[in-house]
PDB file of C-alpha atoms in Angstrom:
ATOM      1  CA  UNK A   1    -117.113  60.951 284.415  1.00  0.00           C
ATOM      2  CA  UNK A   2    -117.803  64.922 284.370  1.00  0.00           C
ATOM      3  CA  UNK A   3    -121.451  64.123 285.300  1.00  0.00           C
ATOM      4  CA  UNK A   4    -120.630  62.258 288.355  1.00  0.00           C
ATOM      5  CA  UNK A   5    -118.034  64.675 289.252  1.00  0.00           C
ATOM      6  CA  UNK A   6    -120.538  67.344 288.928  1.00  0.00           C
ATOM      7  CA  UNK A   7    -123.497  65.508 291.161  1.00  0.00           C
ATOM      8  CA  UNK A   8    -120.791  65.632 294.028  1.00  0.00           C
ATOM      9  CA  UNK A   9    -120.717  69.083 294.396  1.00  0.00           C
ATOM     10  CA  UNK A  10    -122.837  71.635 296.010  1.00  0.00           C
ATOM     11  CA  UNK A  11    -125.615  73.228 294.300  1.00  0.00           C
ATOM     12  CA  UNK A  12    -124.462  76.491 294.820  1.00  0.00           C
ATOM     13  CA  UNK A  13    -120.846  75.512 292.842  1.00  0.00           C
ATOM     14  CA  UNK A  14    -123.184  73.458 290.291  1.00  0.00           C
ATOM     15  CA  UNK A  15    -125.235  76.686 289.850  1.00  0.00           C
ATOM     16  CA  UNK A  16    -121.598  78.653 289.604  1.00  0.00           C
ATOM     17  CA  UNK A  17    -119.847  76.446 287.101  1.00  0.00           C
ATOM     18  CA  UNK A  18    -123.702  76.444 285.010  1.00  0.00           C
ATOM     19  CA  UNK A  19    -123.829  79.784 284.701  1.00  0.00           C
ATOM     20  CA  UNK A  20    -119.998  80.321 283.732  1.00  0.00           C
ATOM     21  CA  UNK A  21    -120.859  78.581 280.822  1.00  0.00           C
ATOM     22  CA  UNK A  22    -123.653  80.486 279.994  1.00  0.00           C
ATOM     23  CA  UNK A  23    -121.309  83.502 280.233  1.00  0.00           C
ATOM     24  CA  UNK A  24    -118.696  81.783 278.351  1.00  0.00           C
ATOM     25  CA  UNK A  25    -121.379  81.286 275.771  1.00  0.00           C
ATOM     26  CA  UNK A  26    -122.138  84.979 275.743  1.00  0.00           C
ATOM     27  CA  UNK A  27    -118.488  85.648 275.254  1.00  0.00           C
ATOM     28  CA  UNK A  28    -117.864  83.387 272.774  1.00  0.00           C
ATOM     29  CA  UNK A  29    -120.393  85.272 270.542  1.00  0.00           C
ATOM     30  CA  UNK A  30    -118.982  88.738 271.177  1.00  0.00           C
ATOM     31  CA  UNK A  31    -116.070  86.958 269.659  1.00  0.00           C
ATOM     32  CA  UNK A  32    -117.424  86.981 266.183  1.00  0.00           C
ATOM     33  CA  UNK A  33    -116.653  90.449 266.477  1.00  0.00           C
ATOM     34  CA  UNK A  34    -112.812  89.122 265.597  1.00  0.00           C
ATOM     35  CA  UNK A  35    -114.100  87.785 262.360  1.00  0.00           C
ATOM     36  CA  UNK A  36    -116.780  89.571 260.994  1.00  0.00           C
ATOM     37  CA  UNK A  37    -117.522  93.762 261.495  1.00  0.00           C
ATOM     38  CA  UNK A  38    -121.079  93.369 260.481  1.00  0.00           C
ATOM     39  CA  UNK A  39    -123.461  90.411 260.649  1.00  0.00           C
ATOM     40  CA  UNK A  40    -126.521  89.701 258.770  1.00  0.00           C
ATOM     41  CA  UNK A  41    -129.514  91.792 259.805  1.00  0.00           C
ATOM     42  CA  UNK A  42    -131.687  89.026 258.850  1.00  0.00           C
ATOM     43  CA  UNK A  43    -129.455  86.443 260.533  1.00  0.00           C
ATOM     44  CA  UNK A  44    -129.014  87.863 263.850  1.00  0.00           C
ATOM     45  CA  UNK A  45    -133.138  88.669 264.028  1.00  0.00           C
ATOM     46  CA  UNK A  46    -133.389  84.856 263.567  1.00  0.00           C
ATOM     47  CA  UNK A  47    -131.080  84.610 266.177  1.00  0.00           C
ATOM     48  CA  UNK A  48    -133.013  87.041 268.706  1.00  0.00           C
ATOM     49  CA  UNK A  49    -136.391  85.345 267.613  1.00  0.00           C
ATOM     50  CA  UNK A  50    -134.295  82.091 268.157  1.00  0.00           C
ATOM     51  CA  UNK A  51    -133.274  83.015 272.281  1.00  0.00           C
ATOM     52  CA  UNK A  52    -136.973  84.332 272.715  1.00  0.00           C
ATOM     53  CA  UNK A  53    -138.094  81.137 271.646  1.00  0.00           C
ATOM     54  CA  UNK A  54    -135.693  79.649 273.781  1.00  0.00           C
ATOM     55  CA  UNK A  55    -136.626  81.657 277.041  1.00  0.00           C
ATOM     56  CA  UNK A  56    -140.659  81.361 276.546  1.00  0.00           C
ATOM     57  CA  UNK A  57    -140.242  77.023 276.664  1.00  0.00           C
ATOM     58  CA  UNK A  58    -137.665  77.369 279.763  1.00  0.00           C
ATOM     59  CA  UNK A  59    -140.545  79.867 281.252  1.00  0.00           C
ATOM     60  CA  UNK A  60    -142.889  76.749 281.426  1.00  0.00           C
ATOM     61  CA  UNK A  61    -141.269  73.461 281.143  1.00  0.00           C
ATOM     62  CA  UNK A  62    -138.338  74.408 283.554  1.00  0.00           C
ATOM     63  CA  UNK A  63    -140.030  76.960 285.903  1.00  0.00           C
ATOM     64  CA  UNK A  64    -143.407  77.501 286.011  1.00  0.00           C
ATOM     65  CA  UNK A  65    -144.741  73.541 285.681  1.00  0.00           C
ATOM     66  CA  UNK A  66    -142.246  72.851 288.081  1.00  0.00           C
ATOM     67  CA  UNK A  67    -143.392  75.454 290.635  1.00  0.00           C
ATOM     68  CA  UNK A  68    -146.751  74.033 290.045  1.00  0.00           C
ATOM     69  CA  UNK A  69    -146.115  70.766 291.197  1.00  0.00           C
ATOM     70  CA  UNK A  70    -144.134  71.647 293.970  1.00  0.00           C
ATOM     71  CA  UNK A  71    -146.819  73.802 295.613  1.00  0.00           C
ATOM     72  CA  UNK A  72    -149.180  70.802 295.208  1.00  0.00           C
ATOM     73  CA  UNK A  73    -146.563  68.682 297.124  1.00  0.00           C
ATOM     74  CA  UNK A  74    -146.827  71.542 300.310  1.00  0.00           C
ATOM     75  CA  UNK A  75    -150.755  71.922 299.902  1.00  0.00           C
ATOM     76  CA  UNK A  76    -150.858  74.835 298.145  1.00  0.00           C
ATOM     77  CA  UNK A  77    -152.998  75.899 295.376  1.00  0.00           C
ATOM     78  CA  UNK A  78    -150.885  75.525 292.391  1.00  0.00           C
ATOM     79  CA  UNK A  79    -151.999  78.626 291.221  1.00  0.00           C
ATOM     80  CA  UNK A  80    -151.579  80.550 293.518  1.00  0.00           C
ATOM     81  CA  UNK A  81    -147.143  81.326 293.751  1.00  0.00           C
ATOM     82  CA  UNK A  82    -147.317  80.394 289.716  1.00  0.00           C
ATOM     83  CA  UNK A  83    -149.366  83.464 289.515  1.00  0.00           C
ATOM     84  CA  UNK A  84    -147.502  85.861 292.166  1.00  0.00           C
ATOM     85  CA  UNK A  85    -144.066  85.071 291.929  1.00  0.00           C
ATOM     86  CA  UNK A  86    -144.879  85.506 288.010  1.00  0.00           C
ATOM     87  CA  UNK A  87    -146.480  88.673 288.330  1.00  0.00           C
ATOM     88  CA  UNK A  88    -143.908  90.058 290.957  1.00  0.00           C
ATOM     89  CA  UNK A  89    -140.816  88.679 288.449  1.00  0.00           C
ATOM     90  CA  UNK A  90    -142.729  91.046 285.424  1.00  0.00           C
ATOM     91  CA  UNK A  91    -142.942  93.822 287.923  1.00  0.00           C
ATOM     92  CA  UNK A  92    -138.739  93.247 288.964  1.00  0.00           C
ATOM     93  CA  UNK A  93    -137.658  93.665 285.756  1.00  0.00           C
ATOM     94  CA  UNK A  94    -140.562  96.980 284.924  1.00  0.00           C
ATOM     95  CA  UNK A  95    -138.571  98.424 287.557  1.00  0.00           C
ATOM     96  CA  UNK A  96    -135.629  97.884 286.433  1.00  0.00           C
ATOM     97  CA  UNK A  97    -136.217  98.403 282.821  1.00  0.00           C
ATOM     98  CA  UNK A  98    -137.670 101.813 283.953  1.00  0.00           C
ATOM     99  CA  UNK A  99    -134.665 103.441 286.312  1.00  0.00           C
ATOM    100  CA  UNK A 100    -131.697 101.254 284.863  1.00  0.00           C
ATOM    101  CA  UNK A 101    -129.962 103.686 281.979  1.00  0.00           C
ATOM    102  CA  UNK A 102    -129.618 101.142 278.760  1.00  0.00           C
ATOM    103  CA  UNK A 103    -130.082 101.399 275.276  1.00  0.00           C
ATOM    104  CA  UNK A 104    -131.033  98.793 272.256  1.00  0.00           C
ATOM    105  CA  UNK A 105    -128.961  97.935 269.185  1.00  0.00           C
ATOM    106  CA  UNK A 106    -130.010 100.026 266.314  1.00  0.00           C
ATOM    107  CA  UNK A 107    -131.332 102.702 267.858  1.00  0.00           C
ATOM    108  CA  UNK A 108    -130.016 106.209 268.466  1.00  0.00           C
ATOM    109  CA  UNK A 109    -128.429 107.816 271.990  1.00  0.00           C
ATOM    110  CA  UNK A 110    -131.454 109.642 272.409  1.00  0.00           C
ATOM    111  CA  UNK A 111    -133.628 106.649 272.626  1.00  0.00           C
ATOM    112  CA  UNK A 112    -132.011 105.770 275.520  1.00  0.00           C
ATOM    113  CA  UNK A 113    -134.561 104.372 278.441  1.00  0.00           C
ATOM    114  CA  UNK A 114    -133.895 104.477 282.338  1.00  0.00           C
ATOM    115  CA  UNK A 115    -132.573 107.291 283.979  1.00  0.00           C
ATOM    116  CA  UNK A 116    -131.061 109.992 282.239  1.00  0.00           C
ATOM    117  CA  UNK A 117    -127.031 109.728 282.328  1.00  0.00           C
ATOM    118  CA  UNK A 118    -123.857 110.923 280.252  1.00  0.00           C
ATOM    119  CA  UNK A 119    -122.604 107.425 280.252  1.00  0.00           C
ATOM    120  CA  UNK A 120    -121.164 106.256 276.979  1.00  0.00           C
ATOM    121  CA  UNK A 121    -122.971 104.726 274.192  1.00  0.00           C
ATOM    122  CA  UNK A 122    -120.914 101.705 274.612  1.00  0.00           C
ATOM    123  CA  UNK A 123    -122.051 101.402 278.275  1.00  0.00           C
ATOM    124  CA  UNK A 124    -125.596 101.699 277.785  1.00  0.00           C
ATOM    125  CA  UNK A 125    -125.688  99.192 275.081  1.00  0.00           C
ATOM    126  CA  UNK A 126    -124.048  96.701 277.724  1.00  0.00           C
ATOM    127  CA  UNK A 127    -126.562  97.240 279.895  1.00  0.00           C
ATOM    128  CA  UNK A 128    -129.485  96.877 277.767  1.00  0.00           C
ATOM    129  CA  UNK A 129    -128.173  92.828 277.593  1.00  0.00           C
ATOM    130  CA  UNK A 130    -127.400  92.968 280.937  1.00  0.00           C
ATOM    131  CA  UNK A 131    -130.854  93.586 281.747  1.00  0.00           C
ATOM    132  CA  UNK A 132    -131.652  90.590 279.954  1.00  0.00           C
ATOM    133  CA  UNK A 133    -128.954  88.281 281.901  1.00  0.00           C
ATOM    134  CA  UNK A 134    -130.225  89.176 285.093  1.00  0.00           C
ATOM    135  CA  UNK A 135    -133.479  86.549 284.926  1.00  0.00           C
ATOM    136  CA  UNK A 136    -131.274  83.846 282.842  1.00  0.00           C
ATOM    137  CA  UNK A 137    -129.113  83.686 285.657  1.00  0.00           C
ATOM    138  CA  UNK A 138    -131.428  83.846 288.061  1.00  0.00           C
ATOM    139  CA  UNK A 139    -133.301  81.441 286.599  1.00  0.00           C
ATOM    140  CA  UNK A 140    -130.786  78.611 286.756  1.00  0.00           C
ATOM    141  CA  UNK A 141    -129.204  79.315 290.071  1.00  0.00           C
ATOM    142  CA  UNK A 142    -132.930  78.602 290.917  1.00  0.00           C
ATOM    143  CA  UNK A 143    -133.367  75.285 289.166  1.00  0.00           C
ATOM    144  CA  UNK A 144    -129.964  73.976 290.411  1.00  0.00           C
ATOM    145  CA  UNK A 145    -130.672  75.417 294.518  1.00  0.00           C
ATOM    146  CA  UNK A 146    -134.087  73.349 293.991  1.00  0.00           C
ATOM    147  CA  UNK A 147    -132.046  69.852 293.053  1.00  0.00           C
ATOM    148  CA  UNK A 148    -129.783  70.961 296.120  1.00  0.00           C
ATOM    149  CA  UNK A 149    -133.205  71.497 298.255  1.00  0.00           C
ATOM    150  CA  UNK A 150    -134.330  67.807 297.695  1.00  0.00           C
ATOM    151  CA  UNK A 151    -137.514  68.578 295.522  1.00  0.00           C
ATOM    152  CA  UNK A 152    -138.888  65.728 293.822  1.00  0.00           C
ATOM    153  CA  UNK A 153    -140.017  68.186 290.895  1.00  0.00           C
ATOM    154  CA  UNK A 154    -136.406  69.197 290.331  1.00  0.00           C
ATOM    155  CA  UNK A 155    -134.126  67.322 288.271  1.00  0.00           C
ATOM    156  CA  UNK A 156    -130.387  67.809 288.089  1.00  0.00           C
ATOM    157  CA  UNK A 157    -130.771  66.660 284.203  1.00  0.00           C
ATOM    158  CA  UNK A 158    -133.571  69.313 284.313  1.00  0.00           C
ATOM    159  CA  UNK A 159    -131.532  72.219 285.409  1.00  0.00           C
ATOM    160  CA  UNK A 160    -128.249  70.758 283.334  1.00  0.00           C
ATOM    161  CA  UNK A 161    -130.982  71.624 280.165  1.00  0.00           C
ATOM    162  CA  UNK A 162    -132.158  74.870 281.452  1.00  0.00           C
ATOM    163  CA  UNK A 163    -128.329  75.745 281.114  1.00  0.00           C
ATOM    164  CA  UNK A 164    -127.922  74.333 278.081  1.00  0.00           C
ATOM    165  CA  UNK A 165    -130.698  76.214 276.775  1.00  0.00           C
ATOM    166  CA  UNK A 166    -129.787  79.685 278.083  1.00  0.00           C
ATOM    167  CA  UNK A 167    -126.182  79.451 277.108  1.00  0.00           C
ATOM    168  CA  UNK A 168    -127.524  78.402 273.288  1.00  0.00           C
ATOM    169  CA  UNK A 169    -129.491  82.148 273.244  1.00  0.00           C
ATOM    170  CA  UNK A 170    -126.602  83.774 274.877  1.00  0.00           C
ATOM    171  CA  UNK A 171    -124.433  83.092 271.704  1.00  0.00           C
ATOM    172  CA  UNK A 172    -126.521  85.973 269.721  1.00  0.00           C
ATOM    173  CA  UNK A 173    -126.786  88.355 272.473  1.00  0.00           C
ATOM    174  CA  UNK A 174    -122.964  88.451 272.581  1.00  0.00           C
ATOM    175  CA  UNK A 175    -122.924  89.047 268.917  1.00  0.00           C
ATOM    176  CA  UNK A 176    -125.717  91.608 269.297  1.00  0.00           C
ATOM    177  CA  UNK A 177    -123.608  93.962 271.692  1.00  0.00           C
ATOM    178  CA  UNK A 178    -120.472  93.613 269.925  1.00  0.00           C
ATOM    179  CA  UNK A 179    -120.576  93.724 266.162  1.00  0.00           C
ATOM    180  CA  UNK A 180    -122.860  96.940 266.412  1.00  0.00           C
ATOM    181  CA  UNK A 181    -119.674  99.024 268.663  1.00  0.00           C
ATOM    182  CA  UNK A 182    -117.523  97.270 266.179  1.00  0.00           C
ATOM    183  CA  UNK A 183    -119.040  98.805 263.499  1.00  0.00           C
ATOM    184  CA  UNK A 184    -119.372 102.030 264.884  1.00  0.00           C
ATOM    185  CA  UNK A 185    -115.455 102.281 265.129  1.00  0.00           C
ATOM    186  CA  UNK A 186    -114.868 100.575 268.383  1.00  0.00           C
ATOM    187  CA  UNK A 187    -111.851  98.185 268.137  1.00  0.00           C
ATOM    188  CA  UNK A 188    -112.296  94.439 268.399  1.00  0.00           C
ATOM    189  CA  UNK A 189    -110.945  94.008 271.364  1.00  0.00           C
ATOM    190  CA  UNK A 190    -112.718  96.251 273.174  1.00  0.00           C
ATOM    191  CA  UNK A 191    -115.894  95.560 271.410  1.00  0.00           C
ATOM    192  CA  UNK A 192    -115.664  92.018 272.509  1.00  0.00           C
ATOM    193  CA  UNK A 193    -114.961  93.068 276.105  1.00  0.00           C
ATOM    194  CA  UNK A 194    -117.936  94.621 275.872  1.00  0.00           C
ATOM    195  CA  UNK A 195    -119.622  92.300 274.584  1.00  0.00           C
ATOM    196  CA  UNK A 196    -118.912  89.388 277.090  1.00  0.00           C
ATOM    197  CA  UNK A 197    -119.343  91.561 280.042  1.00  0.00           C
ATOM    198  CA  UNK A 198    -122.954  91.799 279.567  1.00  0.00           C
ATOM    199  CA  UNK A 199    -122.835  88.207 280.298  1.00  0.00           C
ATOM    200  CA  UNK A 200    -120.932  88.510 283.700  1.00  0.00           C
ATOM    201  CA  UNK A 201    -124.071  89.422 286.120  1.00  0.00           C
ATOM    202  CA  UNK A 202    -125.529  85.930 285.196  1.00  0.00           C
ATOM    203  CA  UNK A 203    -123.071  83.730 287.282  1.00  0.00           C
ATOM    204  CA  UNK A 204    -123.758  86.612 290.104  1.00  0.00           C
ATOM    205  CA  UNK A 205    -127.855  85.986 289.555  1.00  0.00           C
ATOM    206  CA  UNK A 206    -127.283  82.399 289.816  1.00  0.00           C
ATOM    207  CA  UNK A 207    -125.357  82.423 292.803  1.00  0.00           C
ATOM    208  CA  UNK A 208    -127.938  84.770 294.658  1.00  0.00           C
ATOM    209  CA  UNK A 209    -130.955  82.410 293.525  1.00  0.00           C
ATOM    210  CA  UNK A 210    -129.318  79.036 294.178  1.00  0.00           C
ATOM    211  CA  UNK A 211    -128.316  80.499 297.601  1.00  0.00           C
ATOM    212  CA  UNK A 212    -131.766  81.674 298.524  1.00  0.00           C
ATOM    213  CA  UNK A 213    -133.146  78.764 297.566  1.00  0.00           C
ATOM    214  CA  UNK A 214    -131.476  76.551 299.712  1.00  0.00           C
ATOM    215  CA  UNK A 215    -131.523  79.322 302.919  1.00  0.00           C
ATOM    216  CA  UNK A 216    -135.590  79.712 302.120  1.00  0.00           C
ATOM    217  CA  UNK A 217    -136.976  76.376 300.803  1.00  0.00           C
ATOM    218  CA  UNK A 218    -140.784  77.574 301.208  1.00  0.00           C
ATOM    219  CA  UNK A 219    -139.937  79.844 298.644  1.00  0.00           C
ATOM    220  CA  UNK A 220    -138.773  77.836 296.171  1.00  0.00           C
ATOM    221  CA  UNK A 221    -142.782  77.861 294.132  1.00  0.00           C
ATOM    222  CA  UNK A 222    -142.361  81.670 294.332  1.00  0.00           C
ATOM    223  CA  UNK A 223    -139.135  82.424 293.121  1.00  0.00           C
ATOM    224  CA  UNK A 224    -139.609  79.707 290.067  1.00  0.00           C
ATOM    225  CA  UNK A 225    -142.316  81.290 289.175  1.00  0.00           C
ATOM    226  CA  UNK A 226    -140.643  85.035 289.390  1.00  0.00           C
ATOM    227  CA  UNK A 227    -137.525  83.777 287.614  1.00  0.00           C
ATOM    228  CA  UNK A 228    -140.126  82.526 284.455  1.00  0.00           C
ATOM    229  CA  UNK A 229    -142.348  86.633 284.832  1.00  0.00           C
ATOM    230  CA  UNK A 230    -138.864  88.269 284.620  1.00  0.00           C
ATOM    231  CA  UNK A 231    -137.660  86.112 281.227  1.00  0.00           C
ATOM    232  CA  UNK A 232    -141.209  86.369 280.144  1.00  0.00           C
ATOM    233  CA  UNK A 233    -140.855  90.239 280.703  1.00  0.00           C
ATOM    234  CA  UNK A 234    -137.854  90.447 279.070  1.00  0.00           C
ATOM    235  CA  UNK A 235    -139.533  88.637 276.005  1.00  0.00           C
ATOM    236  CA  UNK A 236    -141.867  90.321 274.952  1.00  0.00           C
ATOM    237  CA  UNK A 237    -140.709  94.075 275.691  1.00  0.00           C
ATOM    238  CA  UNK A 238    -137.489  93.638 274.186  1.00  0.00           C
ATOM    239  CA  UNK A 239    -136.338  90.626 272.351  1.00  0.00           C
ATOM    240  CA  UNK A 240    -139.374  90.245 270.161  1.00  0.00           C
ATOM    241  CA  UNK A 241    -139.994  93.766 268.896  1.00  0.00           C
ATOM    242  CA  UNK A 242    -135.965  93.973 268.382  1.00  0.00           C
ATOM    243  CA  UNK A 243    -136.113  91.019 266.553  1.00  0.00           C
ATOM    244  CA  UNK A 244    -138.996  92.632 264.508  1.00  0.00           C
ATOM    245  CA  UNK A 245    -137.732  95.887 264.143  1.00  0.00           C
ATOM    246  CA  UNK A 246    -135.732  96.073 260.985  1.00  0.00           C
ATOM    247  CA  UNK A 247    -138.930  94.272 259.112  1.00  0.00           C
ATOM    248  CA  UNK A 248    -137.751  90.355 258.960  1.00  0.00           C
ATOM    249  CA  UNK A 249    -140.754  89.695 261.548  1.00  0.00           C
ATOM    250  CA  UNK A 250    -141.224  85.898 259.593  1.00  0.00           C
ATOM    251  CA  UNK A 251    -137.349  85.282 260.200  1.00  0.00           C
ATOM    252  CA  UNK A 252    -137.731  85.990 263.603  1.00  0.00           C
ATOM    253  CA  UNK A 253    -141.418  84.297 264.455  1.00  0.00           C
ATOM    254  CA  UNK A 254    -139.621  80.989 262.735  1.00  0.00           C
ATOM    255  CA  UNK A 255    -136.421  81.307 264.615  1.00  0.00           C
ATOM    256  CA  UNK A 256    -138.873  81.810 267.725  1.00  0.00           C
ATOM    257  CA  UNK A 257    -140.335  78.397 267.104  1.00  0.00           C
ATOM    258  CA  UNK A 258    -137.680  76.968 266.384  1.00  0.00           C
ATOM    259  CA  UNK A 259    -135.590  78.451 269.806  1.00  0.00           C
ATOM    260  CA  UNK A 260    -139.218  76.668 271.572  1.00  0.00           C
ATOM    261  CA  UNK A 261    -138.905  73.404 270.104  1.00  0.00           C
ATOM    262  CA  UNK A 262    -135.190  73.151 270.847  1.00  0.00           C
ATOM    263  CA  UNK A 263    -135.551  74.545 274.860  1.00  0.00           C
ATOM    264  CA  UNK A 264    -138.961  71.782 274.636  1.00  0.00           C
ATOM    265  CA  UNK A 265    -136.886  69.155 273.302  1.00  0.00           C
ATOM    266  CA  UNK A 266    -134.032  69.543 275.538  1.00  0.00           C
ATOM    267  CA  UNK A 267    -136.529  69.711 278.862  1.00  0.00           C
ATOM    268  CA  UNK A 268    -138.184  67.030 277.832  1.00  0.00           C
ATOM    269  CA  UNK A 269    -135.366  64.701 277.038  1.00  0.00           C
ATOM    270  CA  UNK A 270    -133.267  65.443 279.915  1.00  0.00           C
ATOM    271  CA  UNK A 271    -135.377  66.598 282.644  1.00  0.00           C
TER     272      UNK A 271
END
């Protein structure tokens, strides 16, 4: 019943209501803050090796194969927007990373990267999840405005798993921004508002993407493939070495695989 109500509408609201739930998802991790003031090191690595996992097998099986085919369908070289729009999406998120003020769990104010700025510790640690957000988001506006755009690549099962998957990884990075302002003397409440509001720029990202997608069909190939270089990006520059960080590198390489096999799985059987 939900499913057919949900094939009605248009791919922009699909990508919308998608990406709500991968907020939602985010929040409902910063909500463990309400139970627990300090997680399991070990655990929440897992957990980060788990969403890297995740975001690596959504790179290829939801993006980049996709963008593949479809530039074989318009007589393209497939190669040829798999490898720009991935090396473009890396370069996005460089800049970004570089200017944008943000800081990583577990690591002093002074270790802050992006510009320099008096903005709370709190703030910056928002933002350092945020950063991640912004290709999640984007990536699944993408995959729903390429269902809208009459693709034969694109599957709305596909892009229903691509959400799936992201909003399964966005349960830790809730977790990951709250308990650590919980624990240093933040109040629940407010570090579970923080929390979930590093979630909030992925409905905007998916709105954006679906939208251009359907405004700029020709380039759909590209912006797949920029949408996979900006998670990839975001991979291996921050969730694996914070996953790594604190020593538990075998918890997090297994939760990695495992996060891959799940996001493969899920692809696979839906799309």
């Amino acid at each position: 019943m939900f499913l057919e109500w949900f094939k009605e509408l248009n791919p922009i609201t699909q990508a919308l209501l998608a990406t709500l739930f991968t907020w939602f998802l985010t929040a409902l991790g910063a909500g463990v803050v309400f139970f627990f003031k300090e997680v399991n090191r070990k655990f929440l690595d897992g957990m980060l090796g788990f969403a890297a996992g995740v975001m690596i097998a959504a790179s290829f099986w939801s993006l980049l194969a996709p963008a593949i085919e479809m530039s074989e369908n318009l007589g393209i070289p497939g190669w040829i927007p798999a490898v720009v729009g991935f090396l473009l999406g890396g370069v996005f998120l460089r800049f970004v990373d570089r200017y944008l003020p943000h800081l990583h769990p577990g690591l002093s104010q002074g270790k802050a990267e992006g510009v320099k700025t008096s903005w709370e510790r709190s703030v910056l640690l928002v933002l350092a999840v945020t950063l991640h957000n912004i290709p999640e988001g984007l990536a699944v506006g993408v995959a729903f405005g390429a269902v809208g755009a009459n693709l034969p690549s694109a599957s709305l099962a596909g892009a229903i798993a691509l959400a799936i998957g992201i909003a399964i990884q966005n349960f830790p990075e809730g977790t990951a921004v709250s308990v650590p302002l919980r624990r240093e003397g933040l109040s629940p409440m407010k570090s579970f508002m923080y929390g979930q509001a590093s979630g909030i720029v992925e409905p905007i990202a998916g709105v954006l993407g679906a939208a251009a997608v359907l405004l700029m069909r020709p380039i759909l190939p590209y912006a797949l493939s920029f949408a996979a270089g900006a998670m990839i990006f975001v991979v291996g520059e921050e969730l694996i070495p914070e996953s790594h960080q604190e020593g538990n590198s075998h918890i997090a390489t297994a939760g990695l695989m495992l996060g891959f096999a799940v996001m493969m799985s899920l692809d696979v059987a839906l799309g």
